[in-house]
Amino acid sequence: MIEIENLTFRYGTRSTPVFDRFNWQVAPGEMWSIIGASGCGKTTLLTLIAGLRRAASGTIRVGGTVIHRPRPETGLILQDYGLLPWATVWDNVALGLRVRRFYGPDGTHAPRTQALSRRAARGMVEEWLSRLNIEDQRDKFPGAISGGQRQRTAIARTLALQPDVLLMDEPFSSLDAPTREDLQRLILQLRAEMNLTSVIVTHAIEEAAMLGRQILVLGQPPNTTPVIVSNPGAGTYGYRGTTDFLEKCTELRRLLGVE
């Protein structure tokens, strides 16, 4: 589903690339975590996959499409929510659908016959308000709701677009522990229901181990050969309290050099 071949990327004229002939693959339906120290390229890799940055060389394919620009079927959830502060929860969830209705599914001002109808879009918003349990917040502005509710709004906005790939950049890092774990469970449930190919960037070892069936560990640049940790217990009920989970966290700490 995601294929990266001989990727090279550097910022400006820096002599050391962040990625140098880097190769990596994510199969359809897989859930990956990406972890590493600050400055190692976690968010950079995510934005390259999302089509928000251009590589110096190499190829990135998502769903068979070579990525040169954002792909409509790829959803992105950010740490800072990305909500419009002057729009209600309902309008924020509807925003992506409104943009898509105007520009069409491929961003080229498609005729309205190819775009989602207004009635269908409203139904999609209502569905996701309900599924994310934020129906009672629909008329409130982002500044009047909690951080967890803001992130639920951002998740609803993204999933209402029915992506087949979900990219997440530290979406829970600013939340308290109970809210963070609640939203982790929610993401696992929704991605399983929708069979989403998913990648989450995180700096939290426990979160990486809880969510990613496969974990990509990035080191200090240049990243050339991916370090991959298999984690088959991730996402299963009660995994957080098992010996396997603790051992996986210990392995990640060793790879990151924090023990």
PDB file of C-alpha atoms in Angstrom:
ATOM      1  CA  MET A   1       0.000   0.000   0.000  1.00  0.00           C
ATOM      2  CA  ILE A   2       2.883   2.354   0.849  1.00  0.00           C
ATOM      3  CA  GLU A   3       6.122   1.766  -1.046  1.00  0.00           C
ATOM      4  CA  ILE A   4       9.250   3.884  -0.606  1.00  0.00           C
ATOM      5  CA  GLU A   5      12.169   3.207  -2.935  1.00  0.00           C
ATOM      6  CA  ASN A   6      15.612   4.817  -2.723  1.00  0.00           C
ATOM      7  CA  LEU A   7      14.259   7.898  -0.967  1.00  0.00           C
ATOM      8  CA  THR A   8      16.696  10.750  -0.455  1.00  0.00           C
ATOM      9  CA  PHE A   9      15.620  13.931   1.305  1.00  0.00           C
ATOM     10  CA  ARG A  10      17.533  16.808   2.873  1.00  0.00           C
ATOM     11  CA  TYR A  11      16.551  20.221   4.170  1.00  0.00           C
ATOM     12  CA  GLY A  12      17.864  22.984   1.942  1.00  0.00           C
ATOM     13  CA  THR A  13      21.583  22.754   1.366  1.00  0.00           C
ATOM     14  CA  ARG A  14      22.408  20.708   4.449  1.00  0.00           C
ATOM     15  CA  SER A  15      25.182  18.260   3.690  1.00  0.00           C
ATOM     16  CA  THR A  16      23.638  15.406   5.708  1.00  0.00           C
ATOM     17  CA  PRO A  17      20.378  14.068   4.280  1.00  0.00           C
ATOM     18  CA  VAL A  18      17.572  13.022   6.615  1.00  0.00           C
ATOM     19  CA  PHE A  19      16.994   9.956   4.423  1.00  0.00           C
ATOM     20  CA  ASP A  20      19.579   8.526   2.046  1.00  0.00           C
ATOM     21  CA  ARG A  21      18.434   5.836  -0.434  1.00  0.00           C
ATOM     22  CA  PHE A  22      15.896   4.714   2.136  1.00  0.00           C
ATOM     23  CA  ASN A  23      13.498   1.823   1.391  1.00  0.00           C
ATOM     24  CA  TRP A  24      10.372   0.865   3.319  1.00  0.00           C
ATOM     25  CA  GLN A  25       7.031  -0.866   2.652  1.00  0.00           C
ATOM     26  CA  VAL A  26       3.678  -0.967   4.435  1.00  0.00           C
ATOM     27  CA  ALA A  27       1.243  -3.671   3.347  1.00  0.00           C
ATOM     28  CA  PRO A  28      -2.501  -2.981   2.958  1.00  0.00           C
ATOM     29  CA  GLY A  29      -4.331  -2.946   6.288  1.00  0.00           C
ATOM     30  CA  GLU A  30      -1.198  -2.840   8.433  1.00  0.00           C
ATOM     31  CA  MET A  31      -0.813  -0.623  11.502  1.00  0.00           C
ATOM     32  CA  TRP A  32       2.684   0.849  11.958  1.00  0.00           C
ATOM     33  CA  SER A  33       4.234   3.066  14.595  1.00  0.00           C
ATOM     34  CA  ILE A  34       7.224   5.281  13.820  1.00  0.00           C
ATOM     35  CA  ILE A  35       9.412   6.246  16.752  1.00  0.00           C
ATOM     36  CA  GLY A  36      12.759   7.959  17.187  1.00  0.00           C
ATOM     37  CA  ALA A  37      14.549  10.845  18.850  1.00  0.00           C
ATOM     38  CA  SER A  38      13.705  14.458  18.044  1.00  0.00           C
ATOM     39  CA  GLY A  39      15.116  15.479  14.673  1.00  0.00           C
ATOM     40  CA  CYS A  40      15.391  11.946  13.315  1.00  0.00           C
ATOM     41  CA  GLY A  41      12.848  12.504  10.516  1.00  0.00           C
ATOM     42  CA  LYS A  42       9.615  10.988  11.852  1.00  0.00           C
ATOM     43  CA  THR A  43       7.324  13.843  10.839  1.00  0.00           C
ATOM     44  CA  THR A  44       9.360  14.478   7.686  1.00  0.00           C
ATOM     45  CA  LEU A  45       8.695  10.915   6.524  1.00  0.00           C
ATOM     46  CA  LEU A  46       4.978  11.289   7.225  1.00  0.00           C
ATOM     47  CA  THR A  47       4.738  14.547   5.264  1.00  0.00           C
ATOM     48  CA  LEU A  48       6.611  12.972   2.348  1.00  0.00           C
ATOM     49  CA  ILE A  49       4.091  10.108   2.262  1.00  0.00           C
ATOM     50  CA  ALA A  50       1.245  12.632   2.499  1.00  0.00           C
ATOM     51  CA  GLY A  51       2.609  14.534  -0.499  1.00  0.00           C
ATOM     52  CA  LEU A  52       3.262  17.709   1.495  1.00  0.00           C
ATOM     53  CA  ARG A  53       7.007  17.611   0.751  1.00  0.00           C
ATOM     54  CA  ARG A  54       9.023  16.589  -2.301  1.00  0.00           C
ATOM     55  CA  ALA A  55      11.968  14.228  -2.096  1.00  0.00           C
ATOM     56  CA  ALA A  56      15.287  15.028  -3.766  1.00  0.00           C
ATOM     57  CA  SER A  57      15.217  11.601  -5.375  1.00  0.00           C
ATOM     58  CA  GLY A  58      13.513   8.241  -5.095  1.00  0.00           C
ATOM     59  CA  THR A  59       9.885   7.187  -5.403  1.00  0.00           C
ATOM     60  CA  ILE A  60       6.965   7.081  -2.980  1.00  0.00           C
ATOM     61  CA  ARG A  61       3.869   5.137  -4.035  1.00  0.00           C
ATOM     62  CA  VAL A  62       0.623   4.964  -2.090  1.00  0.00           C
ATOM     63  CA  GLY A  63      -2.048   2.639  -3.416  1.00  0.00           C
ATOM     64  CA  GLY A  64      -0.026   2.292  -6.607  1.00  0.00           C
ATOM     65  CA  THR A  65       0.033   6.068  -7.226  1.00  0.00           C
ATOM     66  CA  VAL A  66       3.369   7.875  -7.377  1.00  0.00           C
ATOM     67  CA  ILE A  67       3.103  10.729  -4.882  1.00  0.00           C
ATOM     68  CA  HIS A  68       3.838  14.247  -6.142  1.00  0.00           C
ATOM     69  CA  ARG A  69       0.967  15.996  -4.331  1.00  0.00           C
ATOM     70  CA  PRO A  70      -1.572  15.160  -1.589  1.00  0.00           C
ATOM     71  CA  ARG A  71      -3.679  12.115  -2.420  1.00  0.00           C
ATOM     72  CA  PRO A  72      -7.444  12.424  -1.761  1.00  0.00           C
ATOM     73  CA  GLU A  73      -7.665   8.934  -0.254  1.00  0.00           C
ATOM     74  CA  THR A  74      -4.964   9.636   2.327  1.00  0.00           C
ATOM     75  CA  GLY A  75      -6.177  11.053   5.650  1.00  0.00           C
ATOM     76  CA  LEU A  76      -3.945  13.075   7.963  1.00  0.00           C
ATOM     77  CA  ILE A  77      -4.492  13.755  11.679  1.00  0.00           C
ATOM     78  CA  LEU A  78      -2.225  16.286  13.387  1.00  0.00           C
ATOM     79  CA  GLN A  79      -1.106  16.961  16.948  1.00  0.00           C
ATOM     80  CA  ASP A  80      -2.604  20.475  16.994  1.00  0.00           C
ATOM     81  CA  TYR A  81      -5.992  19.296  15.629  1.00  0.00           C
ATOM     82  CA  GLY A  82      -6.008  21.786  12.725  1.00  0.00           C
ATOM     83  CA  LEU A  83      -9.522  23.005  13.547  1.00  0.00           C
ATOM     84  CA  LEU A  84     -10.897  26.368  12.473  1.00  0.00           C
ATOM     85  CA  PRO A  85     -11.426  28.304  15.742  1.00  0.00           C
ATOM     86  CA  TRP A  86     -14.287  30.371  14.280  1.00  0.00           C
ATOM     87  CA  ALA A  87     -16.214  27.294  13.059  1.00  0.00           C
ATOM     88  CA  THR A  88     -18.435  25.019  15.134  1.00  0.00           C
ATOM     89  CA  VAL A  89     -17.694  21.345  15.677  1.00  0.00           C
ATOM     90  CA  TRP A  90     -20.305  20.500  13.010  1.00  0.00           C
ATOM     91  CA  ASP A  91     -18.740  22.874  10.482  1.00  0.00           C
ATOM     92  CA  ASN A  92     -15.232  21.621  11.206  1.00  0.00           C
ATOM     93  CA  VAL A  93     -16.287  18.021  10.583  1.00  0.00           C
ATOM     94  CA  ALA A  94     -18.034  19.119   7.377  1.00  0.00           C
ATOM     95  CA  LEU A  95     -15.081  21.165   6.107  1.00  0.00           C
ATOM     96  CA  GLY A  96     -13.300  18.432   4.160  1.00  0.00           C
ATOM     97  CA  LEU A  97     -16.537  17.268   2.556  1.00  0.00           C
ATOM     98  CA  ARG A  98     -17.387  20.825   1.507  1.00  0.00           C
ATOM     99  CA  VAL A  99     -13.954  21.294  -0.034  1.00  0.00           C
ATOM    100  CA  ARG A 100     -14.211  17.966  -1.834  1.00  0.00           C
ATOM    101  CA  ARG A 101     -17.709  18.787  -3.086  1.00  0.00           C
ATOM    102  CA  PHE A 102     -16.401  22.005  -4.645  1.00  0.00           C
ATOM    103  CA  TYR A 103     -13.120  20.681  -6.034  1.00  0.00           C
ATOM    104  CA  GLY A 104     -14.215  17.104  -6.706  1.00  0.00           C
ATOM    105  CA  PRO A 105     -12.538  13.900  -5.486  1.00  0.00           C
ATOM    106  CA  ASP A 106      -9.309  14.600  -7.364  1.00  0.00           C
ATOM    107  CA  GLY A 107      -9.045  18.316  -6.641  1.00  0.00           C
ATOM    108  CA  THR A 108      -9.714  19.433 -10.218  1.00  0.00           C
ATOM    109  CA  HIS A 109     -13.086  21.199  -9.975  1.00  0.00           C
ATOM    110  CA  ALA A 110     -14.952  18.045 -10.978  1.00  0.00           C
ATOM    111  CA  PRO A 111     -18.549  18.490 -12.156  1.00  0.00           C
ATOM    112  CA  ARG A 112     -21.092  18.327  -9.360  1.00  0.00           C
ATOM    113  CA  THR A 113     -22.392  15.021 -10.748  1.00  0.00           C
ATOM    114  CA  GLN A 114     -19.071  13.491  -9.641  1.00  0.00           C
ATOM    115  CA  ALA A 115     -19.027  15.162  -6.255  1.00  0.00           C
ATOM    116  CA  LEU A 116     -20.773  14.151  -3.050  1.00  0.00           C
ATOM    117  CA  SER A 117     -24.285  15.587  -2.868  1.00  0.00           C
ATOM    118  CA  ARG A 118     -25.121  18.096  -0.152  1.00  0.00           C
ATOM    119  CA  ARG A 119     -27.598  15.669   1.421  1.00  0.00           C
ATOM    120  CA  ALA A 120     -25.060  12.835   1.429  1.00  0.00           C
ATOM    121  CA  ALA A 121     -22.415  15.122   2.943  1.00  0.00           C
ATOM    122  CA  ARG A 122     -24.747  16.177   5.754  1.00  0.00           C
ATOM    123  CA  GLY A 123     -25.542  12.540   6.440  1.00  0.00           C
ATOM    124  CA  MET A 124     -21.840  11.728   6.603  1.00  0.00           C
ATOM    125  CA  VAL A 125     -21.236  14.532   9.122  1.00  0.00           C
ATOM    126  CA  GLU A 126     -24.104  13.343  11.304  1.00  0.00           C
ATOM    127  CA  GLU A 127     -22.820   9.783  11.177  1.00  0.00           C
ATOM    128  CA  TRP A 128     -19.333  10.727  12.323  1.00  0.00           C
ATOM    129  CA  LEU A 129     -20.530  13.079  15.036  1.00  0.00           C
ATOM    130  CA  SER A 130     -22.438  10.096  16.391  1.00  0.00           C
ATOM    131  CA  ARG A 131     -19.622   7.560  15.970  1.00  0.00           C
ATOM    132  CA  LEU A 132     -17.143   9.849  17.741  1.00  0.00           C
ATOM    133  CA  ASN A 133     -19.669  10.626  20.493  1.00  0.00           C
ATOM    134  CA  ILE A 134     -19.530  14.408  19.993  1.00  0.00           C
ATOM    135  CA  GLU A 135     -23.130  15.012  18.904  1.00  0.00           C
ATOM    136  CA  ASP A 136     -23.771  17.151  21.978  1.00  0.00           C
ATOM    137  CA  GLN A 137     -20.789  19.376  21.066  1.00  0.00           C
ATOM    138  CA  ARG A 138     -21.961  20.074  17.508  1.00  0.00           C
ATOM    139  CA  ASP A 139     -22.781  23.771  18.005  1.00  0.00           C
ATOM    140  CA  LYS A 140     -19.764  24.626  20.145  1.00  0.00           C
ATOM    141  CA  PHE A 141     -16.525  26.214  18.978  1.00  0.00           C
ATOM    142  CA  PRO A 142     -13.149  24.457  19.464  1.00  0.00           C
ATOM    143  CA  GLY A 143     -12.155  26.835  22.256  1.00  0.00           C
ATOM    144  CA  ALA A 144     -15.182  25.754  24.297  1.00  0.00           C
ATOM    145  CA  ILE A 145     -14.497  22.002  24.293  1.00  0.00           C
ATOM    146  CA  SER A 146     -11.806  19.779  25.815  1.00  0.00           C
ATOM    147  CA  GLY A 147      -8.618  18.628  24.099  1.00  0.00           C
ATOM    148  CA  GLY A 148     -10.023  15.122  23.746  1.00  0.00           C
ATOM    149  CA  GLN A 149     -13.196  16.452  22.124  1.00  0.00           C
ATOM    150  CA  ARG A 150     -11.131  18.603  19.758  1.00  0.00           C
ATOM    151  CA  GLN A 151      -9.146  15.567  18.682  1.00  0.00           C
ATOM    152  CA  ARG A 152     -12.366  13.565  18.245  1.00  0.00           C
ATOM    153  CA  THR A 153     -13.582  16.379  15.983  1.00  0.00           C
ATOM    154  CA  ALA A 154     -10.370  16.209  13.949  1.00  0.00           C
ATOM    155  CA  ILE A 155     -10.662  12.416  13.674  1.00  0.00           C
ATOM    156  CA  ALA A 156     -14.299  12.711  12.553  1.00  0.00           C
ATOM    157  CA  ARG A 157     -13.369  15.305   9.912  1.00  0.00           C
ATOM    158  CA  THR A 158     -10.671  13.023   8.508  1.00  0.00           C
ATOM    159  CA  LEU A 159     -12.616   9.759   8.558  1.00  0.00           C
ATOM    160  CA  ALA A 160     -15.729  11.355   7.050  1.00  0.00           C
ATOM    161  CA  LEU A 161     -13.680  11.568   3.838  1.00  0.00           C
ATOM    162  CA  GLN A 162     -13.449   7.746   3.842  1.00  0.00           C
ATOM    163  CA  PRO A 163      -9.684   7.415   3.420  1.00  0.00           C
ATOM    164  CA  ASP A 164      -7.955   4.111   2.782  1.00  0.00           C
ATOM    165  CA  VAL A 165      -4.690   5.324   4.360  1.00  0.00           C
ATOM    166  CA  LEU A 166      -4.535   7.111   7.715  1.00  0.00           C
ATOM    167  CA  LEU A 167      -1.420   9.075   8.729  1.00  0.00           C
ATOM    168  CA  MET A 168      -1.189  10.437  12.287  1.00  0.00           C
ATOM    169  CA  ASP A 169       1.451  12.822  13.608  1.00  0.00           C
ATOM    170  CA  GLU A 170       1.613  12.580  17.416  1.00  0.00           C
ATOM    171  CA  PRO A 171      -2.176  13.023  17.651  1.00  0.00           C
ATOM    172  CA  PHE A 172      -2.439  12.266  21.381  1.00  0.00           C
ATOM    173  CA  SER A 173       0.740  13.799  22.792  1.00  0.00           C
ATOM    174  CA  SER A 174      -0.929  16.855  24.340  1.00  0.00           C
ATOM    175  CA  LEU A 175      -3.699  14.875  26.082  1.00  0.00           C
ATOM    176  CA  ASP A 176      -3.860  13.536  29.633  1.00  0.00           C
ATOM    177  CA  ALA A 177      -3.229   9.811  30.101  1.00  0.00           C
ATOM    178  CA  PRO A 178      -6.874   8.607  30.450  1.00  0.00           C
ATOM    179  CA  THR A 179      -7.989  10.602  27.390  1.00  0.00           C
ATOM    180  CA  ARG A 180      -4.960   9.456  25.414  1.00  0.00           C
ATOM    181  CA  GLU A 181      -5.634   5.787  26.134  1.00  0.00           C
ATOM    182  CA  ASP A 182      -9.333   6.234  25.351  1.00  0.00           C
ATOM    183  CA  LEU A 183      -8.522   7.700  21.934  1.00  0.00           C
ATOM    184  CA  GLN A 184      -5.912   5.016  21.270  1.00  0.00           C
ATOM    185  CA  ARG A 185      -8.624   2.383  21.747  1.00  0.00           C
ATOM    186  CA  LEU A 186     -10.967   4.364  19.512  1.00  0.00           C
ATOM    187  CA  ILE A 187      -8.424   4.591  16.686  1.00  0.00           C
ATOM    188  CA  LEU A 188      -7.699   0.862  16.909  1.00  0.00           C
ATOM    189  CA  GLN A 189     -11.410   0.107  16.718  1.00  0.00           C
ATOM    190  CA  LEU A 190     -12.119   2.431  13.793  1.00  0.00           C
ATOM    191  CA  ARG A 191      -9.113   1.430  11.721  1.00  0.00           C
ATOM    192  CA  ALA A 192     -10.078  -2.235  12.135  1.00  0.00           C
ATOM    193  CA  GLU A 193     -13.672  -1.532  11.085  1.00  0.00           C
ATOM    194  CA  MET A 194     -12.525   0.441   8.023  1.00  0.00           C
ATOM    195  CA  ASN A 195      -9.500  -1.785   7.238  1.00  0.00           C
ATOM    196  CA  LEU A 196      -7.304   1.311   7.124  1.00  0.00           C
ATOM    197  CA  THR A 197      -3.620   1.154   6.356  1.00  0.00           C
ATOM    198  CA  SER A 198      -2.325   3.270   9.237  1.00  0.00           C
ATOM    199  CA  VAL A 199       0.925   4.926  10.319  1.00  0.00           C
ATOM    200  CA  ILE A 200       1.302   6.838  13.590  1.00  0.00           C
ATOM    201  CA  VAL A 201       4.315   8.956  14.513  1.00  0.00           C
ATOM    202  CA  THR A 202       4.942   9.125  18.250  1.00  0.00           C
ATOM    203  CA  HIS A 203       7.731   9.941  20.680  1.00  0.00           C
ATOM    204  CA  ALA A 204       6.112   7.774  23.396  1.00  0.00           C
ATOM    205  CA  ILE A 205       7.569   4.270  23.645  1.00  0.00           C
ATOM    206  CA  GLU A 206       4.467   2.801  25.312  1.00  0.00           C
ATOM    207  CA  GLU A 207       2.179   4.278  22.646  1.00  0.00           C
ATOM    208  CA  ALA A 208       4.338   2.900  19.841  1.00  0.00           C
ATOM    209  CA  ALA A 209       4.226  -0.545  21.441  1.00  0.00           C
ATOM    210  CA  MET A 210       0.491  -0.431  22.107  1.00  0.00           C
ATOM    211  CA  LEU A 211      -0.551   0.624  18.602  1.00  0.00           C
ATOM    212  CA  GLY A 212       1.950  -0.654  16.050  1.00  0.00           C
ATOM    213  CA  ARG A 213       1.939  -4.285  14.942  1.00  0.00           C
ATOM    214  CA  GLN A 214       5.117  -3.208  13.190  1.00  0.00           C
ATOM    215  CA  ILE A 215       7.379  -0.453  14.560  1.00  0.00           C
ATOM    216  CA  LEU A 216       9.831   1.554  12.465  1.00  0.00           C
ATOM    217  CA  VAL A 217      12.682   2.881  14.613  1.00  0.00           C
ATOM    218  CA  LEU A 218      14.495   5.862  13.105  1.00  0.00           C
ATOM    219  CA  GLY A 219      17.956   6.963  14.186  1.00  0.00           C
ATOM    220  CA  GLN A 220      19.898  10.170  13.770  1.00  0.00           C
ATOM    221  CA  PRO A 221      20.277  11.177  10.111  1.00  0.00           C
ATOM    222  CA  PRO A 222      21.082   9.942   7.656  1.00  0.00           C
ATOM    223  CA  ASN A 223      18.547   7.100   7.819  1.00  0.00           C
ATOM    224  CA  THR A 224      19.576   4.469   5.282  1.00  0.00           C
ATOM    225  CA  THR A 225      18.368   1.053   6.430  1.00  0.00           C
ATOM    226  CA  PRO A 226      15.062   0.762   8.309  1.00  0.00           C
ATOM    227  CA  VAL A 227      15.113  -0.844  11.754  1.00  0.00           C
ATOM    228  CA  ILE A 228      11.845  -2.756  12.103  1.00  0.00           C
ATOM    229  CA  VAL A 229      10.456  -4.344  15.263  1.00  0.00           C
ATOM    230  CA  SER A 230       7.659  -6.909  14.940  1.00  0.00           C
ATOM    231  CA  ASN A 231       4.988  -6.496  17.610  1.00  0.00           C
ATOM    232  CA  PRO A 232       2.138  -8.979  17.002  1.00  0.00           C
ATOM    233  CA  GLY A 233       0.401  -8.326  20.316  1.00  0.00           C
ATOM    234  CA  ALA A 234      -0.260  -4.650  19.602  1.00  0.00           C
ATOM    235  CA  GLY A 235      -3.871  -3.553  19.728  1.00  0.00           C
ATOM    236  CA  THR A 236      -5.146  -6.693  21.410  1.00  0.00           C
ATOM    237  CA  TYR A 237      -7.262  -6.524  24.546  1.00  0.00           C
ATOM    238  CA  GLY A 238      -5.194  -6.351  27.721  1.00  0.00           C
ATOM    239  CA  TYR A 239      -1.846  -6.203  25.902  1.00  0.00           C
ATOM    240  CA  ARG A 240      -0.722  -3.171  27.890  1.00  0.00           C
ATOM    241  CA  GLY A 241      -0.649  -5.235  31.085  1.00  0.00           C
ATOM    242  CA  THR A 242       1.298  -8.210  29.730  1.00  0.00           C
ATOM    243  CA  THR A 243       4.925  -9.250  30.093  1.00  0.00           C
ATOM    244  CA  ASP A 244       5.259  -9.199  26.283  1.00  0.00           C
ATOM    245  CA  PHE A 245       4.308  -5.511  26.252  1.00  0.00           C
ATOM    246  CA  LEU A 246       6.882  -4.638  28.922  1.00  0.00           C
ATOM    247  CA  GLU A 247       9.561  -6.607  27.066  1.00  0.00           C
ATOM    248  CA  LYS A 248       8.709  -4.829  23.803  1.00  0.00           C
ATOM    249  CA  CYS A 249       9.036  -1.446  25.526  1.00  0.00           C
ATOM    250  CA  THR A 250      12.406  -2.519  26.906  1.00  0.00           C
ATOM    251  CA  GLU A 251      13.543  -3.536  23.421  1.00  0.00           C
ATOM    252  CA  LEU A 252      12.508  -0.161  22.013  1.00  0.00           C
ATOM    253  CA  ARG A 253      14.328   1.677  24.805  1.00  0.00           C
ATOM    254  CA  ARG A 254      17.470  -0.295  23.982  1.00  0.00           C
ATOM    255  CA  LEU A 255      17.201   0.539  20.277  1.00  0.00           C
ATOM    256  CA  LEU A 256      16.663   4.211  21.099  1.00  0.00           C
ATOM    257  CA  GLY A 257      19.606   4.232  23.499  1.00  0.00           C
ATOM    258  CA  VAL A 258      17.613   5.328  26.541  1.00  0.00           C
ATOM    259  CA  GLU A 259      18.623   2.494  28.830  1.00  0.00           C
TER     260      GLU A 259
END
